[in-house]
Amino acid sequence: MLRAASAPYAHLTGCIELKRGEGLAWWALNKRKAAFIRERALDDPRVKYVPELEEERFQSLVAVPLHGKRGDAIGAITLDTVAPREFTDAEVEFLVASASLVAGAIENAQLYDETRQRLSELEQLTGLAEAVAVAETLDALGPEVVRRARQLLGAEAVRLYLSDSEEDRLLCRFAEPAGSSKPDAIGLSELGPEVGRGGRAARVAVSLVAGDELLGALVAEGTRELDLARTVANQAAVAIKKIQVLERLTEKNLIKDFFEELAEHRGGDAIESRAHRLGCDLSAPHLVLAAVRVEDALERGVASLERTTLIDRRDDSLRALVPVGTGGAARPLNELRRIHADFGSDASIGVSSICVGADALGDGFEEARHAVAAAALMRRDGGVLSYDELGAYKYLLRIAMDAGARDSTIDAVAKLAEYDRDRGAALLATLEEFLGRRGNISATTDALFVHPNKLRQRIRRIDDLTSIDLRRDDWLMVEIAVKLVRLRSALGTATPHT
């Protein structure tokens, strides 16, 4: 690159370029010795004609190489004369000595410029680090990243693309200058090489990666500063990941508070505002889900039911609010059962009836809680149960969940449950099976795999412990009491009896 020239060609500085190996200057630099052409310079094959320099006017041409102290190639000095000229030994020595001095001065200047540039880069990187450290939102971080990156890289334009969770593409979220946001989106396969090759139209594209997750890309036009771009991208990726984690934690707390407000029927403007912030349309139909023994795979499956599904996960339990489309509750219920089966989960999942409005959703959380309790009891290996499938359990559950509801028959049956726990017996199961078989001894013994005499001994023991006389007492009342005790045990609301 022409960096300096005497009159009348000084205005061409920075405009004339010889590609590697072209011209007498490159020949002298590669051969590491001065080159002299006395006359008819353009006839020499080592010379490259440059029209802007009017080289047809000159006969004699000299090229003296410039090398650093360690032999690094720096450049070359060329001299032209209009008339043929033979250089004397003294002139040659002067040119070589001058070239050595100039090379040393240029090398020192380059070192100084490089040091000053590195110091400036370090100061700007420090400023960038401080800016991204205090940014609490993407809207605060993005403009700082593109503005400082453009200044640091000396780029014409810088764009920050972030991944779109809906599609395999990156969306331009921030650009500097503001009007340089095109293209608005790029596919993951369109990132291309980190350094674009297009003559002097340089382009750098660096991925933003945190851990193994691709967050986006930093694209800078008019620069080749790849290492600096990587440093900026690394700092931006860490900051973006931090903000995303904080936003997710904030959103989880928002969802938890939102669910609590709905479940406790706390309406008003506050809950409407929270719903709007979470993207939940309370006027649209929803299903409420409650689940226990939940694993991560099942949580991801629930999240995939609808794009705007809200989930509150606590340890191995989960609550969710799922929008219902035009197909009604059947489609999400079927999909939920498929997901449950595909993952081989032992989770129990309860689903409310369709709810519209804050009040109905409050009831929906109660319905889902009843349904998951019944699912845990009625389907011992786990499963999906909707509130509409509970039948008589809809009413039994409300009594079972009322710890203050007392009855002599319920208290008597509860003694059997405690006896079984303490002794490892199966009296409650025996009573339940006997009632279910309508007192048929043969059918009950077959179901329990016991001898008829053993069954009669258990029934007498039940009578002794509870004073329940199955010959005279109301079997319906006893059967209801058995189901209530079972439900309370499943719900964890059973109270000890002495």
Short mmCIF file of C-alpha atoms in Angstrom, two decimals:
data_model
loop_
_atom_site.label_atom_id
_atom_site.label_comp_id
_atom_site.label_asym_id
_atom_site.label_seq_id
_atom_site.Cartn_x
_atom_site.Cartn_y
_atom_site.Cartn_z
CA MET A 1 0.00 0.00 0.00
CA LEU A 2 1.36 3.41 -0.96
CA ARG A 3 1.82 5.24 2.36
CA ALA A 4 3.82 8.32 1.26
CA ALA A 5 4.89 9.96 -2.01
CA SER A 6 6.59 13.13 -3.19
CA ALA A 7 4.81 15.72 -5.29
CA PRO A 8 2.86 15.56 -7.51
CA TYR A 9 1.71 12.08 -6.40
CA ALA A 10 1.17 12.65 -2.67
CA HIS A 11 -2.60 12.69 -3.19
CA LEU A 12 -2.45 8.99 -4.18
CA THR A 13 -1.38 7.93 -0.70
CA GLY A 14 -3.58 5.05 0.44
CA CYS A 15 -4.99 4.54 -3.06
CA ILE A 16 -2.26 2.54 -4.80
CA GLU A 17 -1.83 -1.12 -3.87
CA LEU A 18 0.56 -3.81 -5.12
CA LYS A 19 -0.58 -7.34 -4.42
CA ARG A 20 1.98 -9.74 -3.01
CA GLY A 21 4.71 -10.46 -5.57
CA GLU A 22 3.78 -7.59 -7.90
CA GLY A 23 6.26 -4.92 -8.96
CA LEU A 24 9.93 -4.21 -8.30
CA ALA A 25 9.19 -3.23 -4.70
CA TRP A 26 7.99 -6.77 -3.87
CA TRP A 27 10.95 -8.26 -5.77
CA ALA A 28 13.43 -6.26 -3.67
CA LEU A 29 11.56 -7.10 -0.48
CA ASN A 30 11.49 -10.85 -1.22
CA LYS A 31 15.14 -10.93 -2.40
CA ARG A 32 16.19 -8.77 0.56
CA LYS A 33 18.38 -6.54 -1.64
CA ALA A 34 18.09 -3.29 -3.56
CA ALA A 35 17.08 -3.39 -7.23
CA PHE A 36 18.33 -0.90 -9.85
CA ILE A 37 17.04 -0.42 -13.39
CA ARG A 38 19.15 2.14 -15.33
CA GLU A 39 16.80 2.68 -18.31
CA ARG A 40 13.60 1.50 -20.00
CA ALA A 41 12.11 0.42 -16.67
CA LEU A 42 8.74 -0.66 -18.09
CA ASP A 43 10.48 -3.27 -20.25
CA ASP A 44 11.69 -5.09 -17.13
CA PRO A 45 9.33 -8.00 -16.28
CA ARG A 46 9.72 -7.24 -12.57
CA VAL A 47 7.96 -3.90 -13.00
CA LYS A 48 4.19 -3.48 -12.74
CA TYR A 49 2.72 -0.56 -14.60
CA VAL A 50 0.57 1.78 -12.51
CA PRO A 51 -1.21 4.36 -14.72
CA GLU A 52 -1.93 6.79 -11.87
CA LEU A 53 1.82 7.21 -11.28
CA GLU A 54 2.48 8.05 -14.98
CA GLU A 55 5.32 5.53 -15.01
CA GLU A 56 5.69 5.83 -18.81
CA ARG A 57 7.52 9.13 -18.12
CA PHE A 58 10.32 7.44 -16.20
CA GLN A 59 13.32 5.53 -17.48
CA SER A 60 15.21 4.65 -14.31
CA LEU A 61 13.73 2.85 -11.29
CA VAL A 62 15.18 1.91 -7.91
CA ALA A 63 13.60 -0.20 -5.12
CA VAL A 64 15.23 -0.48 -1.70
CA PRO A 65 13.72 -2.99 0.79
CA LEU A 66 12.87 -2.08 4.38
CA HIS A 67 13.33 -4.80 7.00
CA GLY A 68 13.00 -4.66 10.78
CA LYS A 69 15.67 -5.59 13.30
CA ARG A 70 14.48 -9.19 13.29
CA GLY A 71 14.25 -9.33 9.52
CA ASP A 72 10.52 -8.72 9.36
CA ALA A 73 9.34 -7.26 6.05
CA ILE A 74 8.18 -3.67 6.47
CA GLY A 75 8.05 -2.24 2.96
CA ALA A 76 10.15 -0.64 0.26
CA ILE A 77 11.26 2.79 -0.97
CA THR A 78 11.18 3.38 -4.74
CA LEU A 79 12.80 6.20 -6.74
CA ASP A 80 12.13 7.17 -10.37
CA THR A 81 14.06 9.41 -12.75
CA VAL A 82 12.90 10.71 -16.10
CA ALA A 83 16.30 10.25 -17.73
CA PRO A 84 18.38 7.09 -17.59
CA ARG A 85 20.69 7.10 -14.58
CA GLU A 86 23.54 4.99 -13.28
CA PHE A 87 23.78 5.06 -9.48
CA THR A 88 27.21 5.32 -7.97
CA ASP A 89 28.44 3.14 -5.12
CA ALA A 90 28.19 6.11 -2.76
CA GLU A 91 24.58 6.69 -3.78
CA VAL A 92 23.77 3.02 -3.33
CA GLU A 93 25.36 3.00 0.13
CA PHE A 94 23.42 6.14 1.01
CA LEU A 95 20.11 4.57 -0.10
CA VAL A 96 20.76 1.32 1.79
CA ALA A 97 21.82 3.19 4.95
CA SER A 98 18.86 5.51 4.69
CA ALA A 99 16.54 2.54 4.23
CA SER A 100 17.93 0.96 7.39
CA LEU A 101 17.31 4.14 9.38
CA VAL A 102 13.84 4.57 7.94
CA ALA A 103 13.01 0.91 8.65
CA GLY A 104 14.06 1.34 12.28
CA ALA A 105 11.99 4.51 12.63
CA ILE A 106 8.95 2.88 11.04
CA GLU A 107 9.32 -0.19 13.24
CA ASN A 108 9.50 1.99 16.36
CA ALA A 109 6.49 3.98 15.20
CA GLN A 110 4.57 0.77 14.53
CA LEU A 111 5.42 -0.56 17.99
CA TYR A 112 4.31 2.72 19.52
CA ASP A 113 1.08 2.75 17.51
CA GLU A 114 0.44 -0.90 18.38
CA THR A 115 1.02 -0.26 22.08
CA ARG A 116 -1.25 2.77 22.00
CA GLN A 117 -3.86 0.77 20.09
CA ARG A 118 -3.70 -2.10 22.57
CA LEU A 119 -4.02 0.32 25.46
CA SER A 120 -7.04 1.93 23.82
CA GLU A 121 -8.57 -1.50 23.17
CA LEU A 122 -7.95 -2.52 26.78
CA GLU A 123 -9.61 0.67 28.05
CA GLN A 124 -12.60 0.13 25.76
CA LEU A 125 -12.89 -3.55 26.74
CA THR A 126 -12.80 -2.51 30.39
CA GLY A 127 -15.55 0.01 29.71
CA LEU A 128 -17.57 -2.65 27.91
CA ALA A 129 -17.12 -5.09 30.81
CA GLU A 130 -18.33 -2.46 33.28
CA ALA A 131 -21.31 -1.59 31.07
CA VAL A 132 -22.46 -5.19 30.63
CA ALA A 133 -21.93 -5.93 34.33
CA VAL A 134 -24.45 -3.29 35.44
CA ALA A 135 -27.02 -3.97 32.69
CA GLU A 136 -30.11 -5.61 34.17
CA THR A 137 -32.18 -5.99 31.00
CA LEU A 138 -31.52 -6.79 27.34
CA ASP A 139 -32.87 -3.36 26.40
CA ALA A 140 -30.12 -1.80 28.51
CA LEU A 141 -27.40 -4.21 27.42
CA GLY A 142 -27.95 -4.38 23.65
CA PRO A 143 -27.38 -0.70 22.72
CA GLU A 144 -24.21 -0.60 24.86
CA VAL A 145 -22.80 -3.71 23.17
CA VAL A 146 -23.33 -2.55 19.58
CA ARG A 147 -22.22 1.03 20.27
CA ARG A 148 -19.02 0.05 22.05
CA ALA A 149 -18.31 -2.80 19.63
CA ARG A 150 -18.52 -0.48 16.64
CA GLN A 151 -16.10 1.93 18.26
CA LEU A 152 -13.72 -0.81 19.37
CA LEU A 153 -13.68 -2.67 16.04
CA GLY A 154 -13.60 0.47 13.93
CA ALA A 155 -16.56 -0.98 12.04
CA GLU A 156 -18.99 0.74 9.71
CA ALA A 157 -21.95 -1.03 11.34
CA VAL A 158 -22.54 -3.59 14.08
CA ARG A 159 -25.65 -5.75 14.53
CA LEU A 160 -26.54 -7.96 17.50
CA TYR A 161 -28.72 -10.96 16.60
CA LEU A 162 -30.46 -13.08 19.25
CA SER A 163 -31.97 -16.54 18.82
CA ASP A 164 -35.67 -16.91 18.16
CA SER A 165 -37.09 -19.69 20.35
CA GLU A 166 -39.90 -20.26 17.87
CA GLU A 167 -37.76 -20.90 14.78
CA ASP A 168 -34.21 -21.85 13.84
CA ARG A 169 -33.14 -18.31 13.07
CA LEU A 170 -31.57 -15.23 14.63
CA LEU A 171 -33.40 -11.91 14.88
CA CYS A 172 -31.64 -8.53 14.76
CA ARG A 173 -32.45 -6.92 18.11
CA PHE A 174 -29.93 -4.07 18.20
CA ALA A 175 -27.90 -2.19 15.56
CA GLU A 176 -25.44 0.70 15.42
CA PRO A 177 -26.07 2.94 13.57
CA ALA A 178 -29.80 2.49 14.05
CA GLY A 179 -30.64 2.29 10.35
CA SER A 180 -28.28 -0.61 9.68
CA SER A 181 -30.51 -3.41 11.01
CA LYS A 182 -30.83 -5.21 7.66
CA PRO A 183 -31.17 -8.13 7.34
CA ASP A 184 -33.72 -8.33 10.13
CA ALA A 185 -33.21 -12.09 10.50
CA ILE A 186 -30.65 -14.69 9.47
CA GLY A 187 -30.85 -18.48 9.51
CA LEU A 188 -28.41 -20.45 11.61
CA SER A 189 -26.87 -21.80 8.42
CA GLU A 190 -26.34 -18.26 7.08
CA LEU A 191 -23.75 -17.19 9.65
CA GLY A 192 -21.02 -18.37 7.29
CA PRO A 193 -17.31 -17.93 7.99
CA GLU A 194 -16.23 -15.75 10.87
CA VAL A 195 -14.39 -13.43 8.45
CA GLY A 196 -16.10 -12.61 5.18
CA ARG A 197 -13.94 -12.51 2.05
CA GLY A 198 -15.00 -9.94 -0.42
CA GLY A 199 -12.02 -7.85 -1.45
CA ARG A 200 -11.80 -4.89 0.89
CA ALA A 201 -15.46 -5.17 1.95
CA ALA A 202 -14.59 -6.86 5.25
CA ARG A 203 -17.17 -8.54 7.47
CA VAL A 204 -16.88 -10.36 10.78
CA ALA A 205 -19.58 -12.65 12.20
CA VAL A 206 -19.03 -14.25 15.61
CA SER A 207 -21.42 -16.56 17.45
CA LEU A 208 -22.54 -15.74 21.00
CA VAL A 209 -22.22 -18.96 22.98
CA ALA A 210 -22.65 -19.53 26.72
CA GLY A 211 -21.85 -23.07 27.78
CA ASP A 212 -23.20 -25.17 24.92
CA GLU A 213 -26.09 -22.83 24.14
CA LEU A 214 -26.14 -20.60 21.05
CA LEU A 215 -27.58 -17.26 22.13
CA GLY A 216 -27.06 -15.24 18.97
CA ALA A 217 -24.40 -13.61 16.81
CA LEU A 218 -22.42 -10.38 16.56
CA VAL A 219 -22.01 -9.16 12.98
CA ALA A 220 -19.68 -6.25 12.14
CA GLU A 221 -19.32 -4.70 8.69
CA GLY A 222 -16.15 -2.97 7.51
CA THR A 223 -13.67 -4.62 9.89
CA ARG A 224 -11.44 -7.68 10.11
CA GLU A 225 -10.79 -7.46 13.87
CA LEU A 226 -11.79 -11.06 14.52
CA ASP A 227 -10.04 -11.53 17.89
CA LEU A 228 -11.57 -8.35 19.30
CA ALA A 229 -14.98 -9.34 17.96
CA ARG A 230 -14.66 -12.71 19.73
CA THR A 231 -13.80 -10.95 22.99
CA VAL A 232 -16.82 -8.66 22.67
CA ALA A 233 -19.04 -11.63 21.79
CA ASN A 234 -17.84 -13.61 24.82
CA GLN A 235 -18.57 -10.73 27.20
CA ALA A 236 -21.97 -10.13 25.59
CA ALA A 237 -22.87 -13.84 25.74
CA VAL A 238 -22.10 -14.08 29.47
CA ALA A 239 -24.12 -10.92 30.18
CA ILE A 240 -27.08 -12.08 28.06
CA LYS A 241 -27.11 -15.47 29.77
CA LYS A 242 -27.04 -13.78 33.20
CA ILE A 243 -29.97 -11.56 32.25
CA GLN A 244 -31.93 -14.52 30.86
CA VAL A 245 -31.40 -16.50 34.07
CA LEU A 246 -32.52 -13.54 36.19
CA GLU A 247 -35.55 -12.99 33.96
CA ARG A 248 -36.51 -16.65 34.23
CA LEU A 249 -36.20 -16.52 38.02
CA THR A 250 -38.28 -13.34 38.07
CA GLU A 251 -40.86 -14.90 35.76
CA LYS A 252 -41.03 -18.01 37.97
CA ASN A 253 -41.74 -15.85 41.00
CA LEU A 254 -44.32 -13.88 39.03
CA ILE A 255 -46.05 -17.09 37.95
CA LYS A 256 -45.99 -18.45 41.51
CA ASP A 257 -47.54 -15.25 42.89
CA PHE A 258 -50.06 -15.19 40.04
CA PHE A 259 -51.14 -18.77 40.74
CA GLU A 260 -51.44 -18.05 44.47
CA GLU A 261 -53.64 -15.03 43.79
CA LEU A 262 -55.89 -17.06 41.48
CA ALA A 263 -56.13 -19.99 43.88
CA GLU A 264 -57.05 -17.65 46.74
CA HIS A 265 -59.61 -15.78 44.59
CA ARG A 266 -57.78 -12.47 44.96
CA GLY A 267 -59.07 -10.58 41.94
CA GLY A 268 -58.88 -6.94 40.96
CA ASP A 269 -56.58 -4.79 38.87
CA ALA A 270 -53.42 -6.34 40.34
CA ILE A 271 -54.16 -9.81 39.03
CA GLU A 272 -55.23 -8.42 35.64
CA SER A 273 -51.92 -6.54 35.43
CA ARG A 274 -49.93 -9.62 36.38
CA ALA A 275 -51.83 -11.71 33.83
CA HIS A 276 -51.07 -9.16 31.10
CA ARG A 277 -47.39 -9.14 32.02
CA LEU A 278 -47.27 -12.94 31.76
CA GLY A 279 -49.15 -12.96 28.46
CA CYS A 280 -52.18 -14.73 29.94
CA ASP A 281 -55.65 -13.83 28.62
CA LEU A 282 -57.99 -14.46 31.54
CA SER A 283 -61.03 -14.18 29.28
CA ALA A 284 -59.85 -17.19 27.23
CA PRO A 285 -60.60 -20.81 28.27
CA HIS A 286 -57.87 -22.59 30.25
CA LEU A 287 -57.18 -25.88 31.99
CA VAL A 288 -55.41 -25.99 35.36
CA LEU A 289 -52.94 -28.85 35.88
CA ALA A 290 -51.57 -30.20 39.16
CA ALA A 291 -48.96 -32.97 39.22
CA VAL A 292 -46.78 -34.83 41.71
CA ARG A 293 -43.63 -36.96 41.22
CA VAL A 294 -42.71 -34.76 38.26
CA GLU A 295 -39.45 -35.12 36.35
CA ASP A 296 -37.80 -32.61 34.01
CA ALA A 297 -38.85 -34.51 30.86
CA LEU A 298 -42.49 -34.37 31.88
CA GLU A 299 -42.23 -30.64 32.64
CA ARG A 300 -40.90 -30.04 29.13
CA GLY A 301 -43.79 -32.09 27.77
CA VAL A 302 -46.34 -29.99 29.67
CA ALA A 303 -44.64 -26.81 28.40
CA SER A 304 -45.03 -28.08 24.82
CA LEU A 305 -48.83 -28.36 25.09
CA GLU A 306 -49.28 -24.69 24.16
CA ARG A 307 -46.79 -21.89 23.51
CA THR A 308 -48.25 -19.69 26.27
CA THR A 309 -48.49 -22.42 28.92
CA LEU A 310 -47.49 -21.10 32.36
CA ILE A 311 -45.71 -23.50 34.74
CA ASP A 312 -44.89 -23.27 38.43
CA ARG A 313 -42.44 -26.06 39.36
CA ARG A 314 -41.51 -26.73 42.98
CA ASP A 315 -39.24 -29.74 43.60
CA ASP A 316 -41.20 -32.75 42.26
CA SER A 317 -44.60 -31.04 42.11
CA LEU A 318 -45.99 -28.83 39.36
CA ARG A 319 -48.90 -26.51 38.61
CA ALA A 320 -49.70 -25.26 35.14
CA LEU A 321 -52.17 -23.08 33.28
CA VAL A 322 -52.80 -24.37 29.75
CA PRO A 323 -54.79 -22.40 27.14
CA VAL A 324 -57.55 -24.41 25.46
CA GLY A 325 -58.04 -24.07 21.73
CA THR A 326 -61.18 -24.43 19.66
CA GLY A 327 -61.04 -28.22 20.02
CA GLY A 328 -61.89 -28.06 23.71
CA ALA A 329 -60.29 -30.03 26.53
CA ALA A 330 -60.08 -33.34 24.64
CA ARG A 331 -56.99 -32.47 22.60
CA PRO A 332 -54.73 -31.27 25.48
CA LEU A 333 -55.94 -34.19 27.66
CA ASN A 334 -55.11 -36.74 24.96
CA GLU A 335 -51.77 -35.08 24.31
CA LEU A 336 -51.00 -35.07 28.02
CA ARG A 337 -51.77 -38.78 28.28
CA ARG A 338 -49.53 -39.46 25.28
CA ILE A 339 -46.68 -37.46 26.84
CA HIS A 340 -47.17 -39.28 30.15
CA ALA A 341 -47.00 -42.66 28.41
CA ASP A 342 -44.05 -41.73 26.15
CA PHE A 343 -41.91 -40.66 29.09
CA GLY A 344 -42.90 -43.72 31.13
CA SER A 345 -43.54 -41.36 34.01
CA ASP A 346 -45.02 -42.46 37.34
CA ALA A 347 -46.32 -38.94 37.92
CA SER A 348 -49.93 -38.37 38.89
CA ILE A 349 -51.59 -35.51 37.02
CA GLY A 350 -54.91 -33.87 37.81
CA VAL A 351 -56.67 -31.63 35.30
CA SER A 352 -59.49 -29.20 36.06
CA SER A 353 -62.59 -28.64 33.97
CA ILE A 354 -62.45 -25.75 31.47
CA CYS A 355 -62.19 -22.40 33.26
CA VAL A 356 -62.86 -18.89 31.95
CA GLY A 357 -62.12 -15.86 34.10
CA ALA A 358 -60.20 -15.34 37.34
CA ASP A 359 -62.94 -16.71 39.60
CA ALA A 360 -63.35 -19.90 37.60
CA LEU A 361 -59.57 -20.36 37.50
CA GLY A 362 -59.49 -20.11 41.29
CA ASP A 363 -61.96 -23.02 41.40
CA GLY A 364 -59.86 -24.75 38.74
CA PHE A 365 -56.83 -24.92 41.04
CA GLU A 366 -59.01 -26.64 43.66
CA GLU A 367 -60.39 -29.03 41.03
CA ALA A 368 -56.92 -29.91 39.79
CA ARG A 369 -55.79 -30.55 43.38
CA HIS A 370 -58.76 -32.88 43.91
CA ALA A 371 -58.09 -34.66 40.62
CA VAL A 372 -54.39 -35.27 41.32
CA ALA A 373 -55.25 -36.62 44.77
CA ALA A 374 -57.78 -39.00 43.21
CA ALA A 375 -55.28 -39.96 40.47
CA ALA A 376 -52.74 -40.91 43.12
CA LEU A 377 -55.36 -43.04 44.88
CA MET A 378 -57.37 -44.51 42.02
CA ARG A 379 -54.43 -45.15 39.72
CA ARG A 380 -51.70 -46.41 41.99
CA ASP A 381 -49.10 -46.41 39.18
CA GLY A 382 -49.79 -42.76 38.37
CA GLY A 383 -51.72 -41.35 35.43
CA VAL A 384 -53.75 -38.47 34.11
CA LEU A 385 -57.21 -37.84 35.57
CA SER A 386 -59.55 -34.97 34.80
CA TYR A 387 -61.93 -33.48 37.34
CA ASP A 388 -64.87 -34.41 35.13
CA GLU A 389 -63.86 -38.09 35.45
CA LEU A 390 -64.02 -38.14 39.25
CA GLY A 391 -67.69 -39.06 39.55
CA ALA A 392 -68.70 -39.40 43.21
CA TYR A 393 -65.16 -38.59 44.27
CA LYS A 394 -65.89 -34.93 43.47
CA TYR A 395 -67.97 -34.82 46.65
CA LEU A 396 -65.93 -37.23 48.76
CA LEU A 397 -62.79 -35.24 48.15
CA ARG A 398 -64.31 -32.07 49.55
CA ILE A 399 -65.18 -33.91 52.77
CA ALA A 400 -61.78 -35.63 52.86
CA MET A 401 -59.98 -32.31 52.54
CA ASP A 402 -61.93 -30.85 55.42
CA ALA A 403 -59.82 -32.02 58.35
CA GLY A 404 -62.53 -30.78 60.74
CA ALA A 405 -65.22 -33.06 59.32
CA ARG A 406 -65.70 -35.90 61.85
CA ASP A 407 -67.93 -38.98 61.92
CA SER A 408 -67.93 -42.07 64.14
CA THR A 409 -67.77 -44.46 61.19
CA ILE A 410 -64.89 -42.50 59.59
CA ASP A 411 -63.05 -42.50 62.92
CA ALA A 412 -63.57 -46.23 63.28
CA VAL A 413 -62.21 -46.99 59.79
CA ALA A 414 -59.25 -44.65 60.45
CA LYS A 415 -58.27 -46.96 63.32
CA LEU A 416 -57.88 -49.77 60.79
CA ALA A 417 -55.51 -47.62 58.71
CA GLU A 418 -53.39 -46.91 61.78
CA TYR A 419 -53.41 -50.58 62.81
CA ASP A 420 -52.22 -51.57 59.32
CA ARG A 421 -49.41 -49.04 59.43
CA ASP A 422 -48.26 -50.14 62.89
CA ARG A 423 -48.57 -53.91 62.37
CA GLY A 424 -48.02 -54.28 58.63
CA ALA A 425 -51.51 -55.74 58.32
CA ALA A 426 -54.08 -55.41 55.53
CA LEU A 427 -57.38 -55.00 57.36
CA LEU A 428 -58.43 -51.82 55.51
CA ALA A 429 -57.75 -53.44 52.14
CA THR A 430 -59.70 -56.51 53.28
CA LEU A 431 -62.68 -54.40 54.32
CA GLU A 432 -62.57 -52.42 51.07
CA GLU A 433 -62.44 -55.58 48.96
CA PHE A 434 -65.21 -57.28 50.99
CA LEU A 435 -67.51 -54.29 50.53
CA GLY A 436 -66.64 -54.04 46.86
CA ARG A 437 -67.54 -57.73 46.38
CA ARG A 438 -70.88 -57.13 48.10
CA GLY A 439 -69.96 -59.45 50.98
CA ASN A 440 -69.29 -62.43 48.71
CA ILE A 441 -66.79 -64.60 50.67
CA SER A 442 -65.68 -66.64 47.67
CA ALA A 443 -65.10 -63.63 45.40
CA THR A 444 -63.28 -61.75 48.16
CA THR A 445 -60.93 -64.62 49.02
CA ASP A 446 -60.12 -65.06 45.32
CA ALA A 447 -59.29 -61.36 45.01
CA LEU A 448 -57.15 -61.33 48.18
CA PHE A 449 -55.62 -64.79 47.62
CA VAL A 450 -56.49 -65.91 51.17
CA HIS A 451 -58.34 -68.89 52.66
CA PRO A 452 -62.02 -68.28 53.59
CA ASN A 453 -61.20 -68.98 57.25
CA LYS A 454 -58.46 -66.34 57.10
CA LEU A 455 -60.95 -63.86 55.66
CA ARG A 456 -63.44 -64.58 58.46
CA GLN A 457 -60.69 -64.05 61.05
CA ARG A 458 -59.89 -60.64 59.53
CA ILE A 459 -63.55 -59.62 59.53
CA ARG A 460 -63.83 -60.55 63.21
CA ARG A 461 -60.68 -58.54 63.92
CA ILE A 462 -62.19 -55.56 62.09
CA ASP A 463 -65.29 -55.86 64.25
CA ASP A 464 -63.20 -56.01 67.43
CA LEU A 465 -61.11 -52.94 66.53
CA THR A 466 -63.85 -50.73 65.14
CA SER A 467 -67.14 -52.05 66.56
CA ILE A 468 -68.39 -52.10 62.97
CA ASP A 469 -70.88 -54.93 62.58
CA LEU A 470 -71.07 -55.78 58.88
CA ARG A 471 -74.23 -57.82 59.53
CA ARG A 472 -76.24 -54.84 60.73
CA ASP A 473 -74.44 -51.56 59.86
CA ASP A 474 -75.09 -49.54 56.69
CA TRP A 475 -72.57 -50.81 54.13
CA LEU A 476 -72.85 -47.64 52.01
CA MET A 477 -71.80 -45.54 54.99
CA VAL A 478 -68.92 -47.90 55.75
CA GLU A 479 -67.78 -47.89 52.10
CA ILE A 480 -67.89 -44.08 52.01
CA ALA A 481 -65.85 -43.99 55.21
CA VAL A 482 -63.24 -46.34 53.68
CA LYS A 483 -62.90 -44.12 50.60
CA LEU A 484 -62.60 -40.99 52.74
CA VAL A 485 -59.86 -42.52 54.88
CA ARG A 486 -58.06 -43.60 51.72
CA LEU A 487 -58.37 -40.10 50.30
CA ARG A 488 -57.12 -38.43 53.47
CA SER A 489 -54.15 -40.74 53.54
CA ALA A 490 -53.35 -39.90 49.91
CA LEU A 491 -53.78 -36.19 50.62
CA GLY A 492 -51.68 -36.30 53.77
CA THR A 493 -54.56 -34.93 55.82
CA ALA A 494 -55.21 -38.07 57.89
CA THR A 495 -55.11 -37.35 61.60
CA PRO A 496 -53.78 -39.86 64.17
CA HIS A 497 -56.25 -41.63 66.48
CA THR A 498 -55.56 -43.21 69.82
#
